[in-house]
Every structure is written in structure tokens, then in C-alpha cells.
Amino acid sequence: MRSSIPQTAIVIGSGIVGAAIAYFLTRRGIRVQLLEASAPAAEATGAADGAVSVASKRPGPMMVAAIAGVALYRELEHEGLFAGLFKSRSTFIVATSDEECAVLEAHADALEQAGVRIERLTGGALFEVLPALSPSTRLAVQVHGEGHAIGYQIVHRLLTAAGIVVDRHTPVNALLRDANGRALGVETHKGQIKADVVVIAAGTGSATLLGLADILIPRKGQLLVTERAPRLNAAFAGSIMSGRYLMSKGNRKPGAPTPARGLGLVIDPLVTGQFLIGGTREDHGDRRTNDIGAVSQILADAVALVPQLVHVRLLRSFAGNRTAVLDGLPLIGRVPGLDNAFVATGFEGDGICLGPIVGRTVAELVCGEAPSIDLVPFDPARFKSGMVAA
Amino acid sequence: MSEPDIIIVGAGPGGLAAAIAASRTGLKVEVIEQRHAPGGAIYRQPVDGVEPVPQAAAAKRRWQSLSTRFAESGVPVRTHSVFLGIDGDGTFLIDDRDRGKLDRLQPRGVIIATGAVEKVYPRPGWHLAGVSTVGGLQVMMKETGRAPQGRILLAGGGPLLIAVAAQMARLGNPPVAIVEAGDPAKELAAGLQILISPGLFAEAFSYLRTVYRHGVPWLRGHRLVSIKREGQDLAAVIEDRKGSRRRILADRIGLHDGIRPNDFGMPPETTVNRAAPFVIHAGDCREALGAVAAEADGERAGRMMAGLLAHGRHEINELEELVARNRRSQAVLARIFAPVQSGSLLDGLTDETILCRCEGRTVGDLRQLCSRPDPLTGREIKHNGRFAMGACQGRFCAANTAALMARLRPDIPAPAPGDLIGRRWPARPVSIGTLVGVPPHAEGQDEVLR
């Protein structure tokens, strides 16, 4: 392992992960050049639901990482860096059918085992805490200590704090490497740029740089924003997540095929008095449009959970592509075969929650420090066959 | 009922002319209109039982001819129907507000004829209650048949100020003053050129005579620089061409700094064959040139669309010539009404001036975002400044925000208002009940803050 701290670094991609890596590297005194194919937060980060949440994570390394991710948001809010950008709130996972109740009970056990503070709400207590919920709700699991943050605001704050001027519209065509397994820098249309280390956090764009086209999958999500509805918003003690979300997110039976369009409902009350309602997980290509079929299905599900939403108006719809990895776990770590190149991508829907903690951990890795989270499960070497064909 | 081949959005002169032209070829055409009747802003019809507001003779004749020809075409109009956009699958979405229901159609062609909106530059106090647009006052007059009550001050620039002042006078409440940035009386040479379109001249002359007869002060070369609330009054500060200032008290103030295409959130033009429908923009929403040009341009769009769908030939040369003639007239008018004072109103604004009324964002907020070393894109300004993110979806602030950005950062390419607004549907806020098939109830409306 390298022990000396590098002086310069190139970070490719200014989504939340790239921005956080750049921030934590800068904090260690490393001169960072942040290269961006278009503009900061232009892709998944700018179209995310903003959940800083353990609630829906699968038990295992993702749940552990998310717990650290939420804790870091709190720490950075306390420190002042994220002041005003992190809304502290609970997540309520709700179940309306036998099947959902069973999945939710098992999930609640897993959360408790991981040390997450939860509460099971049923009957009168349930509607006292969540008066806006449909009477057909059977069970809610309150996951304490979670929050919401808007991805593009976090990116803006990180870049501002680091004093980084992003090289916009500077896509990277290739990594430059020598014969001894070291990265020298990158090739862009503006010419070659050299640095001591290279970090790739380019979302779906990482696929071509690393030869991972078959492993990184764009997974589209559609999201909705309502107008301000302050009274209804005030009746939300936190975000409401349909228990079905757990089923759409990876608690499906092993071997079951991924549906072309999954729908997991989250209704998040925003600080503005608006609601963010989402979303879909769709594996058909790279389209960023919203279709009425998905939008009315999301809203019908939302109204079924919170009937009063029927009176609120929809203000905006948007869509974006998350970068998913074939096996459902992100890629974080050293690029196989390259001593001083690193990758952090493939967070699917968890980039906002995990971005800062991954930024800190990658900076630690780059500087030869002990990583804040265990990166072994996320080691990119598990896909060695595809890595760096260039 | 079979689905229409062509849907026309907006039943003003552009939309109606497009409908007449397109329906001549035998294609099935339908017009959707968000108000209670066709006419658009220019020929706005009164609500039931109200006497129409006196209009210039030429305008009356134009509407009579157009509405008669449209009636003869047999093209149906859906009123109280709001175009929400074309979704990712090419489905055309209509908010049917009478029935609280969503209509989904699959037309082969769409003509967007949503007219113009008024430009209003921000000024300190322009967001106060009692301040509206001049066009807004006019629409209210046309619908209710009554002049706005109390002391009314009209300010900004352009021929609409005179027209509305004259209409108010004829309804018994002339404005306390007209504050006009230009000096049309001085631009004699240009004024003579307006004779190339005699209709415009007659209209302008008749309005001016009325304003003169009622003794309304026409403060040319003046501009309204700020508004304050003082007790029951709105106090407007008016600056003359030498820079000296005075106050005018009013109950209501109408602002108007020109017009621009109302193309906010509309799907872009597309005349190449693909899965989604063809889209053509027509009339003022393509280029704001007024009613006469809009009618010609609507006819052009109708013929073009029919040609695209029927793969036939379409003759539009003479229409393009008519539009060009109006473009020249509008250029003359713009010269006549060109502001006398140098420097844009946008430059002298205080940091506290509200830029985005929905989200309460100020000129200072934008200046701060634009002072960073790295130039932010329109989308970043929108996200981090919350400009164009409110309930009006950017209608009030996007153009001003883009214009101010261009002045603050001349070193980078200026964003278009569309970069701030985006082109996502819904183009207008729509009830969730409508989208899920539950008609709206009266209660619950108070839940909603604008």
C-alpha cells in the first residue's frame, strides 16, 4: 500500500460521489482537478429522491454503509458544512397487505439487528402519529434518525467549500497508463492531463473508461414534485415508504427475474411544504422522459396510501438514470491492475445517502489511511475480467 | 368519436386560422382552449351576460370574419381544457377542468398556438398586492365589462398602455397617468412609416384621441423605478429622462414592458418523422408580432401540418410575406416606443428586489450565484437558486433571470429562459385527482398556497 500522500489528483465526474471525493481530497491538501462531461449534478444526483436513509437497505454491507452514511450527514451538518441542507426526519415503512406485513416484519428485525432504532406502529398509535395515512394501513415501522438532502445542493455546497472550479464540458476519452501498472492521467479533447492519482466517479460514463459496459446498467427513475401543501405536509411526521418498495428493491425471491418496470413508492415531505413522490426503476435504455402510465401509477399508489393527496396539484415530473451494477453492489476501490487509479460508482438509488461517506473513504484509501467503511464487499476486482480494457 | 388527426392548442387568432386551414384538407381537427370561449387574449369574449368592451373597429371586423370562417369550418373546440404536454411515449395530455378528468389522445400533428405573454421587468415592490400586468387588467375588463376601480397607474412601455387607458376611459375610469419609457411623439419619421399598415394607424389614433380627451397625463420618457406600500396607497417612484424623481399614488398599478412568445414548457417544433406527433408553433407563441401576423402565421402552420400529414404540397409563400410585413411594422413600433433613457432597468436593481415571486428569490441571490469563479449553467442556477422552480413554473422569472444572468456574466453564453424552465410536463400544475381519475372536490382547495 502506498504510504506517501499524493500531491495532485484528477477526479472524473462531479455528481455527489465525485464532488465528495474531491472535497475530502482537497481537505487533505491534495490539488484536485475535477473533470465533468457536462455540469455538476447533471445526471443521477440531479434527479434523485434525496433519501438519506437506512430504512430500505438490504441487510448486509449496504445497510452497514448506509448507517455510516447517515451518521456522516449528521456530523457534517453539526460541523456546519451541510447546515440547512439536511432535513432530519424518520422514515415510516408502511404495509397494507399480509404479504407486505410479512416482508416488513422480517425487514424490521434485520434493521434492529444492525443496531437501527425502530418502532412498530399499529392500530390507534399508528394513526395518531400518521393521521394522513389511509385507514387500510396495517403496520408502520418507524425508522428513527434518518433524513433528506437534495443532491444538487450537497454538490454545490461541497464544491463551494472546497473552492473547486469544475472543468465543465470536459469528457475524459481514456486513461493514460504506463507499462508498470500506473495511471499517468487522462486524455480529453483539451489534451492530456496528468496527476499522481486518478479517481473515476463518472456514473454510467465509467463504463466506457473501465470496459464495464456489461456490468454497469442505466436504471431509469421517474419522480414527481407537488405544489406547496403546508397543512398536509405538516401532518407528515416523516417520509412514507410503501412496504412494496422493499420487494421492488431486492427482497424479491432469489432467482426471480427483474421486472422491466418496478415501482416503489416514497412520499417525502420537503421543507418547502411540497412533496416529492417517486419512483420507478426501469431497465429500458437511456431515456429520460416521463410517461403518463408511470406517473399516474405512482400517483394512484400515493393516493391509496395518503388519500388527501388527491387535492394537491402536481407541479413537475422528472426522470434520471441511476447507475446500477449487475450484482446490486457498488464498485468502490482500486482499479485492478492500476496502482494509483480508483473507482467509485454504481450506487443505483443510494448515491445521495452514501456519497459523502464514500467520498471520505476513497480519500482515505488514496492517502493510505484506514477506510471509514469496509470496502471489501465493494471491491471492483470482483469484475476483473472487464476492467480496463484500454 | 374518432380521434383527431391534428390538435391545435389555443383558440386565439393563430389557432383558429390554423384550424380553418388544416380542416380544408379533410383531416379531422380539434382545438383545445383553456378559457370559456375562443378568442385568445386579443379577442377575449365576455363571460355570460356581460356587455362586450368597446374595441377598435378594425379589430372588431377581424374577429367577426375569423370567428365566422371558423364556425363554418365545423372544427370543434374543447373549452376549459388545458394542454399538459406530450409525454415520453408521444401521448398528448389534456386536463379537462370541467370534468376533472385527464384526456389522452394520439394525434398525428400538434399545432401550438398559445399566444404571447407580457414582459414585465422586475422593480423593487413589483410583487406587492395591487400590482399586476396591464394585460391582466385588460383581460379582466374584457371578461367583466367593467373598468378596474380606484386610482389606476399604468407603467412600462409600448402601445398596449394607450389601448388599455382608452378602454378604461370609455368604461368610465381613466388611469391617473400613463408612464411610458419611450417618446413616440418625438419619433415622427418612424411614426409616418407606420402608415404601411393603415389598420394599426387607425387603431392607435383612435386610442390616443380618447386618452387625450380624458386628460390622462401621458408621461413619455419616464420610467417607474420602484413601488412601496404606504398605508392604503401604492406609492410609485417615477423617474424622468433627466433623472429627477417624483411619486404617484395609486390603488392599483399595471406594469407592461412588451410581449414575448408564450412557449413556456411547450414541446419544441418537430417536423421529422418519428413515433411522436409532428409539432409546429404558430402565431405569437412562435414570434410575438400581434394578431394580424398571428392569423397569417396560423394559416401557414395549418397548411404546413396538412401537407406533412397528407404528404401533399402546401403553398405558404404569400403568408410568409404577410408575416414579414408585420415583422417590419412591429420593428417600427419598437423603434417608436424605444426607451428614451439609456441603461436597462435590470442594472440598477437593489439586491432585495424580488426576482422570483413564487419562491421569494431576489436579485441579490442571483448576483451571489453569478459571482462564483466557475460559471454556473442555467440548470445549476435553477437548482441552487430555486429560480423557475415555483408554482408558476418559471413564467414570471425565467426570462428576467436569464436576461440578468447574461448581464452579470457576459463572459459565458447566456442561457435561454427554456434552459431554466425545461420542457417537462405538466406544462401547467394539474390536480393529482385528475391524473388518477378522481374528480376534484371543492374542499381541500384552501390547502393549496399559491
Coordinates of C-alpha atoms in Angstrom, one line a residue, chain A residues 10-12 33 35 170-177 183-195 197-200 209:
Chain A
I10 CA -7.9 14.0 -11.1
V11 CA -11.5 13.2 -10.2
I12 CA -13.7 12.3 -13.1
Q33 CA -8.8 18.8 -10.9
L35 CA -13.4 16.9 -14.8
T170 CA -14.6 18.1 -20.4
P171 CA -15.4 14.4 -21.0
V172 CA -12.5 12.0 -20.5
N173 CA -11.7 9.9 -23.5
A174 CA -9.3 7.5 -22.0
L175 CA -7.0 6.8 -19.0
L176 CA -3.2 7.2 -19.6
R177 CA -1.1 4.5 -18.2
A183 CA -2.1 5.7 -14.3
L184 CA -0.4 8.8 -15.6
G185 CA -3.5 10.9 -16.1
V186 CA -6.3 11.2 -18.7
E187 CA -6.9 12.1 -22.3
T188 CA -9.5 14.8 -23.0
H189 CA -10.4 16.8 -26.1
K190 CA -8.4 19.6 -24.5
G191 CA -5.3 17.4 -24.4
Q192 CA -3.6 15.2 -21.8
I193 CA -3.9 16.0 -18.1
K194 CA -1.5 14.4 -15.7
A195 CA -1.8 13.7 -12.0
V197 CA -3.8 9.7 -8.9
V198 CA -7.0 9.3 -10.9
V199 CA -10.4 8.7 -9.4
I200 CA -13.3 7.6 -11.6
L209 CA -13.4 4.1 -19.3

